[in-house]
Backbone as a chain_set.jsonl record, in Angstrom:
{"seq": "EVQLQASGGGLVQAGGSLRLSCATSGFIFDDYAIGWFRQAPGKEREAVSCISNHDGLTYYAESMKGRFTISSDKAKSTVYLTMNSLKPEDTADYYCAAQTLGSGDQCYAPLYDYWGQGTLVTVSS", "coords": {"N": [[6.184, -24.01, 24.247], [7.227, -20.968, 22.912], [7.523, -19.964, 19.732], [8.529, -18.219, 17.044], [8.53, -17.613, 13.429], [10.075, -15.829, 10.952], [9.632, -14.793, 7.476], [9.832, -14.382, 4.056], [11.532, -12.483, 3.026], [13.81, -10.939, 0.637], [15.237, -10.2, -2.511], [14.702, -7.015, -3.942], [13.846, -4.501, -6.161], [14.312, -0.961, -5.83], [11.445, 1.011, -4.879], [9.719, -1.167, -5.193], [7.736, -4.031, -3.804], [7.224, -5.971, -0.784], [6.148, -8.669, 1.168], [6.273, -9.654, 4.382], [6.145, -12.45, 6.63], [5.158, -13.395, 9.876], [5.011, -16.35, 11.459], [3.493, -17.802, 14.31], [3.631, -19.805, 17.423], [2.843, -21.571, 20.298], [1.711, -19.894, 22.37], [-0.844, -17.912, 23.699], [-2.357, -16.296, 21.237], [-3.583, -13.593, 21.22], [-3.009, -12.467, 23.563], [-0.389, -11.398, 23.429], [1.797, -8.802, 22.213], [2.925, -8.265, 18.847], [5.879, -7.585, 17.149], [7.555, -6.021, 14.504], [11.1, -5.702, 13.806], [14.065, -4.185, 12.628], [17.503, -4.541, 11.594], [20.372, -3.114, 10.044], [23.684, -3.59, 8.678], [26.226, -2.542, 10.665], [24.466, -0.72, 12.1], [22.186, 0.141, 14.713], [19.499, -1.961, 16.055], [16.143, -1.321, 15.101], [12.828, -0.415, 15.709], [9.99, -1.19, 13.579], [7.232, -1.883, 13.121], [4.569, -2.6, 15.097], [2.006, -4.464, 16.687], [-1.028, -5.27, 18.517], [-3.629, -7.403, 19.297], [-5.447, -7.681, 21.326], [-5.974, -4.975, 22.533], [-5.962, -3.512, 20.183], [-3.973, -1.67, 19.283], [-1.418, -0.122, 17.323], [1.629, 0.493, 16.004], [3.913, 2.7, 13.909], [6.961, 3.229, 12.661], [8.107, 6.507, 11.87], [9.531, 6.839, 9.358], [8.319, 4.82, 7.921], [5.608, 5.004, 7.905], [2.796, 5.277, 5.851], [3.921, 3.722, 3.962], [4.398, 0.974, 4.829], [2.398, -1.566, 6.148], [1.047, -3.169, 8.928], [-0.554, -6.186, 9.856], [-2.718, -8.737, 11.255], [-3.595, -12.188, 11.334], [-5.658, -13.83, 13.049], [-6.789, -16.42, 13.08], [-4.74, -17.918, 11.951], [-2.511, -17.191, 13.545], [-0.687, -15.494, 12.883], [1.186, -12.902, 11.822], [1.595, -10.113, 9.547], [3.717, -8.141, 7.591], [3.439, -5.666, 5.132], [5.162, -4.249, 2.77], [5.63, -1.525, 0.928], [6.883, 0.655, -1.715], [9.699, 0.367, -1.42], [12.857, 1.389, -0.227], [16.342, 1.612, -0.78], [17.504, 2.268, 1.556], [15.907, 0.541, 3.383], [17.02, -1.766, 3.48], [17.858, -4.533, 5.193], [18.179, -6.876, 7.994], [15.218, -8.458, 9.022], [13.27, -8.918, 11.779], [10.913, -10.668, 13.608], [9.026, -10.312, 16.683], [7.756, -11.128, 20.094], [5.758, -9.877, 22.664], [4.991, -10.392, 25.889], [1.74, -9.783, 26.963], [1.658, -7.38, 25.758], [1.345, -3.911, 24.416], [0.669, -2.462, 21.239], [1.502, -0.126, 20.64], [3.715, 0.286, 22.188], [6.305, 0.073, 20.949], [9.198, -1.142, 21.239], [12.228, -2.439, 21.19], [13.618, -3.66, 23.593], [11.498, -4.451, 25.254], [10.53, -6.747, 24.338], [10.036, -10.114, 24.531], [10.513, -12.616, 23.276], [11.945, -13.872, 20.284], [12.139, -14.214, 16.873], [14.058, -15.896, 14.103], [16.064, -14.074, 11.734], [14.786, -12.318, 8.661], [16.111, -11.762, 5.509], [16.015, -8.569, 3.865], [16.758, -7.025, 0.73], [17.119, -4.052, -0.943], [17.659, -2.926, -3.88], [19.24, -0.252, -5.832]], "CA": [[7.35, -23.188, 23.803], [7.038, -19.892, 22.226], [8.122, -19.945, 18.637], [8.338, -17.148, 15.826], [9.201, -17.854, 12.272], [9.817, -14.72, 9.995], [9.814, -15.221, 6.257], [9.278, -13.474, 2.893], [12.401, -11.478, 2.632], [14.299, -11.316, -0.668], [15.84, -9.012, -3.353], [13.847, -6.238, -4.794], [14.245, -3.053, -6.721], [13.797, 0.211, -5.299], [9.955, 1.173, -5.362], [8.995, -2.491, -5.302], [7.114, -4.31, -2.591], [7.36, -7.417, -0.269], [5.231, -9.059, 2.411], [6.947, -10.511, 5.282], [5.182, -13.132, 7.445], [5.686, -13.929, 11.1], [4.203, -17.435, 11.994], [3.926, -17.945, 15.733], [3.093, -20.764, 17.994], [3.239, -21.797, 21.591], [1.194, -18.965, 23.244], [-2.141, -17.352, 23.303], [-1.874, -15.24, 20.169], [-4.125, -12.368, 21.611], [-2.347, -11.969, 24.856], [0.845, -10.76, 22.998], [2.059, -7.849, 20.994], [3.93, -8.851, 17.842], [6.584, -6.452, 16.47], [8.885, -6.177, 13.572], [12.311, -4.758, 14.025], [15.045, -4.575, 11.608], [18.959, -4.114, 11.644], [21.245, -3.078, 9.032], [25.047, -3.711, 9.166], [26.75, -1.357, 11.553], [23.474, -0.046, 12.791], [21.333, -0.435, 15.831], [18.112, -2.648, 15.888], [15.133, -0.281, 15.099], [11.508, -0.725, 15.554], [9.461, -1.042, 12.26], [5.952, -1.603, 13.346], [3.911, -3.366, 16.097], [0.377, -4.586, 16.776], [-1.604, -5.932, 19.42], [-5.026, -7.627, 18.916], [-6.311, -7.525, 22.631], [-6.275, -3.568, 22.677], [-6.188, -2.806, 18.978], [-2.967, -0.727, 19.052], [-0.465, -0.384, 16.403], [2.849, 1.584, 15.732], [4.827, 2.592, 12.804], [8.071, 4.348, 12.659], [7.888, 7.618, 10.909], [9.853, 6.7, 7.974], [7.447, 3.511, 7.34], [4.121, 5.443, 7.811], [2.333, 5.277, 4.441], [4.681, 2.721, 2.987], [4.21, -0.416, 5.38], [1.215, -1.867, 6.855], [1.045, -4.361, 9.819], [-1.799, -6.852, 9.923], [-2.553, -10.087, 11.792], [-4.636, -13.121, 11.018], [-5.953, -14.629, 14.387], [-6.931, -17.849, 12.748], [-3.444, -18.401, 11.505], [-1.538, -16.904, 14.503], [0.343, -14.891, 12.08], [1.424, -11.373, 11.62], [2.263, -9.662, 8.23], [4.325, -6.72, 7.363], [3.468, -5.425, 3.932], [6.248, -3.144, 2.656], [5.503, -0.923, -0.316], [7.654, 1.807, -2.042], [10.919, 0.098, -0.7], [13.933, 2.044, -0.681], [17.54, 1.031, -0.505], [17.771, 2.254, 3.087], [15.163, -0.416, 4.0], [17.684, -3.035, 3.472], [18.262, -4.813, 6.571], [17.568, -8.144, 8.506], [13.889, -8.216, 9.539], [13.045, -9.844, 12.809], [9.544, -10.438, 14.385], [9.172, -10.637, 18.288], [6.497, -11.14, 20.839], [5.868, -9.232, 24.023], [3.791, -10.825, 26.759], [0.67, -8.716, 27.504], [2.234, -6.059, 25.415], [0.453, -3.048, 23.694], [1.212, -2.315, 19.959], [1.827, 1.15, 20.483], [4.992, 0.35, 22.868], [7.163, -0.664, 19.976], [10.497, -0.905, 21.726], [12.903, -3.825, 21.38], [14.035, -4.322, 24.837], [10.377, -4.862, 25.856], [10.132, -7.852, 23.668], [10.477, -11.32, 25.255], [10.737, -13.624, 22.367], [12.525, -13.415, 19.07], [12.609, -15.172, 15.823], [15.102, -15.688, 13.142], [15.6, -12.712, 10.945], [14.705, -12.601, 7.152], [17.008, -10.573, 4.944], [15.3, -7.822, 2.773], [17.806, -6.317, 0.149], [16.657, -3.224, -1.836], [18.8, -2.287, -4.781], [18.933, 1.129, -6.4]], "C": [[6.886, -22.21, 22.756], [8.002, -20.087, 20.969], [7.706, -18.935, 17.85], [9.127, -17.455, 14.701], [8.958, -16.523, 11.389], [10.366, -15.361, 8.547], [9.438, -14.266, 5.337], [10.388, -12.646, 2.434], [12.996, -11.928, 1.297], [15.086, -10.069, -1.178], [14.73, -8.425, -4.132], [14.332, -4.912, -5.113], [13.66, -1.923, -6.026], [12.322, 0.579, -5.819], [9.164, -0.102, -5.557], [8.389, -2.795, -3.736], [7.451, -5.793, -2.214], [6.362, -7.506, 0.909], [5.983, -9.984, 3.187], [5.779, -11.306, 6.108], [5.752, -13.624, 8.88], [4.662, -14.955, 11.659], [4.527, -17.72, 13.479], [3.028, -19.214, 16.139], [3.594, -20.849, 19.416], [2.725, -20.793, 22.648], [-0.059, -18.537, 22.754], [-1.781, -16.08, 22.539], [-2.435, -13.625, 20.675], [-3.559, -11.733, 22.799], [-1.078, -11.429, 24.59], [0.852, -9.569, 22.021], [3.118, -8.435, 20.069], [4.438, -7.597, 17.235], [7.57, -6.865, 15.449], [9.931, -5.135, 13.727], [13.102, -5.011, 12.817], [16.552, -4.073, 12.036], [19.805, -4.256, 10.479], [22.643, -3.234, 9.492], [25.595, -2.445, 9.726], [25.695, -0.495, 12.114], [22.811, -0.669, 13.928], [20.047, -0.881, 15.313], [17.199, -1.387, 15.961], [13.886, -0.939, 15.011], [10.864, -0.226, 14.159], [7.992, -0.758, 12.624], [5.595, -2.807, 14.439], [2.475, -3.351, 16.192], [0.086, -5.395, 17.884], [-3.154, -6.117, 19.274], [-5.944, -7.343, 20.225], [-6.674, -6.059, 22.78], [-6.207, -2.898, 21.36], [-5.102, -1.812, 18.624], [-2.074, -1.282, 18.041], [0.601, 0.985, 16.423], [3.517, 1.489, 14.647], [5.924, 3.64, 13.046], [7.704, 5.224, 11.626], [8.205, 7.279, 9.559], [9.059, 5.482, 7.222], [6.033, 3.892, 7.194], [3.827, 5.707, 6.217], [2.911, 4.378, 3.519], [4.276, 1.446, 3.659], [2.924, -0.413, 6.291], [1.47, -3.259, 7.621], [-0.3, -4.95, 9.831], [-1.585, -8.274, 10.624], [-3.735, -10.831, 11.351], [-4.579, -14.185, 12.266], [-5.967, -16.039, 14.092], [-5.635, -18.655, 12.539], [-2.258, -18.162, 12.676], [-0.407, -16.188, 13.88], [0.188, -13.406, 11.748], [2.135, -11.061, 10.338], [2.674, -8.223, 8.316], [4.276, -6.527, 5.821], [4.167, -4.3, 3.558], [6.04, -2.746, 1.221], [6.593, 0.198, -0.497], [9.054, 1.589, -1.407], [11.939, 1.129, -1.257], [15.266, 1.508, -0.338], [17.928, 1.083, 1.021], [16.977, 1.34, 3.954], [15.859, -1.746, 4.005], [18.298, -3.284, 4.923], [17.693, -6.477, 6.956], [16.283, -7.867, 9.308], [13.574, -9.209, 10.572], [11.397, -9.671, 13.402], [9.846, -11.033, 15.97], [7.97, -10.611, 18.823], [6.815, -10.604, 22.131], [4.712, -9.597, 24.837], [2.923, -9.796, 27.384], [1.106, -7.218, 26.991], [1.167, -5.297, 24.584], [1.256, -2.68, 22.488], [1.836, -1.043, 19.905], [3.25, 1.348, 21.458], [5.844, -0.486, 22.22], [8.509, -0.409, 20.252], [11.118, -2.244, 21.893], [13.127, -4.439, 22.69], [12.738, -4.837, 25.666], [9.866, -6.169, 25.452], [10.698, -9.057, 24.308], [10.887, -12.562, 24.322], [11.07, -13.159, 21.092], [12.721, -14.526, 18.041], [13.78, -15.046, 15.039], [14.944, -14.562, 12.148], [15.4, -13.298, 9.511], [15.201, -11.475, 6.568], [16.087, -9.947, 3.768], [16.548, -6.973, 2.121], [17.039, -5.563, -0.986], [17.649, -2.722, -2.66], [18.173, -1.141, -5.426], [19.043, 1.056, -7.939]], "O": [[6.213, -22.598, 21.801], [9.188, -20.351, 21.169], [6.505, -18.666, 17.883], [10.342, -17.58, 14.852], [7.811, -16.159, 11.127], [11.267, -16.194, 8.453], [8.745, -13.32, 5.711], [10.194, -12.05, 1.374], [12.782, -13.052, 0.843], [15.487, -9.144, -0.472], [13.958, -9.079, -4.833], [15.131, -4.297, -4.407], [12.489, -1.992, -5.653], [12.029, 0.466, -7.009], [8.036, -0.07, -6.049], [8.513, -2.059, -2.757], [7.842, -6.647, -3.01], [5.873, -6.53, 1.479], [6.33, -11.06, 2.698], [4.645, -10.84, 6.217], [6.817, -14.24, 8.906], [3.635, -14.586, 12.228], [5.693, -17.861, 13.849], [2.044, -19.619, 15.52], [4.637, -20.283, 19.741], [3.249, -20.815, 23.762], [-0.396, -18.717, 21.584], [-1.146, -15.111, 22.958], [-1.74, -12.624, 20.497], [-3.656, -10.519, 22.978], [-0.539, -10.917, 25.571], [-0.006, -9.421, 21.15], [4.093, -9.033, 20.522], [3.698, -6.688, 16.857], [8.278, -7.869, 15.527], [9.704, -3.926, 13.772], [12.843, -5.947, 12.06], [16.636, -3.163, 12.861], [19.978, -5.351, 9.943], [22.856, -3.026, 10.687], [25.364, -1.366, 9.181], [26.09, 0.544, 12.642], [22.859, -1.886, 14.105], [19.513, -0.362, 14.333], [17.443, -0.496, 16.775], [13.777, -1.953, 14.321], [11.117, 0.875, 13.669], [7.516, 0.37, 12.491], [6.305, -3.805, 14.563], [1.791, -2.389, 15.841], [0.922, -6.228, 18.235], [-3.889, -5.138, 19.145], [-7.055, -6.825, 20.118], [-7.817, -5.885, 23.203], [-6.391, -1.681, 21.365], [-5.317, -1.096, 17.646], [-1.902, -2.482, 17.828], [0.358, 2.14, 16.774], [3.819, 0.367, 14.238], [5.726, 4.738, 13.567], [7.09, 4.855, 10.625], [7.371, 7.373, 8.659], [9.22, 5.269, 6.021], [5.283, 3.237, 6.47], [4.627, 6.302, 5.494], [2.462, 4.251, 2.38], [3.692, 0.703, 2.87], [2.53, 0.521, 6.988], [1.973, -4.25, 7.092], [-1.238, -4.152, 9.814], [-0.51, -8.872, 10.589], [-4.77, -10.25, 11.023], [-3.755, -15.082, 12.442], [-5.269, -16.827, 14.73], [-5.492, -19.827, 12.887], [-1.238, -18.85, 12.704], [0.733, -16.288, 14.334], [-0.879, -12.87, 11.449], [3.169, -11.66, 10.042], [2.111, -7.334, 8.954], [5.065, -7.216, 5.175], [3.767, -3.246, 4.053], [6.258, -3.576, 0.339], [7.163, 0.636, 0.503], [9.591, 2.561, -0.876], [11.925, 1.612, -2.389], [15.198, 0.782, 0.654], [18.519, 0.183, 1.618], [17.247, 1.28, 5.154], [15.32, -2.741, 4.491], [18.989, -2.523, 5.601], [16.912, -7.108, 6.244], [16.33, -7.054, 10.232], [13.613, -10.391, 10.229], [10.857, -8.577, 13.564], [10.635, -11.911, 16.317], [7.047, -10.12, 18.173], [7.902, -10.78, 22.68], [3.58, -9.196, 24.564], [3.353, -9.027, 28.244], [0.954, -6.169, 27.617], [0.212, -5.905, 24.101], [2.474, -2.573, 22.626], [2.739, -0.883, 19.083], [3.816, 2.441, 21.477], [6.174, -1.583, 22.67], [9.078, 0.473, 19.61], [10.622, -3.093, 22.634], [12.856, -5.623, 22.891], [12.899, -5.563, 26.647], [8.932, -6.706, 26.047], [11.884, -9.006, 24.635], [11.614, -13.44, 24.788], [10.569, -12.104, 20.705], [13.337, -15.565, 18.277], [14.534, -14.101, 15.272], [13.838, -14.164, 11.783], [15.728, -14.438, 9.182], [14.884, -10.343, 6.934], [15.532, -10.632, 2.908], [17.274, -6.309, 2.86], [16.417, -6.182, -1.85], [18.541, -2.054, -2.137], [16.963, -0.981, -5.583], [18.836, 2.06, -8.621]]}, "num_chains": 1, "name": "protein.A"}
C-alpha cells in the first residue's frame, strides 16, 4: 500500500525557514516522482516543487526558485522541502504526492496518483 506522510509545518515569522518531510512507503521509491503542492484558503492547489530520482529531474515554481530546495534521501525513502525566506503568501496546507513513473519536471497535480495528508505552514508578517 502506497503511503505518504507530510510533516514539519508550523508557525514561522516572515523571513524564516522550515523544512518539510515526506516519508514514503509501499512502493519502489526510484520509480516515482514525488511532488510538493500547496493550497491556501480560497485558492486552487498549486505545484511547489517536484523531483524524480530515476531521471534526475526537478521542478520549482517561479516564486519558489532561489528560496525553496527539494531533495531526496533514497535510504530513507523520504523527500524534503527546505523553505527559506518565507513570506506570508507562502501560508498554506502543504501536501506531498507520488506519481508512478513520473518525471520531476512534470509537476502538475492531476498527474499525481497518491496523496498524503497535508501539513500546515503559517507565515506571519
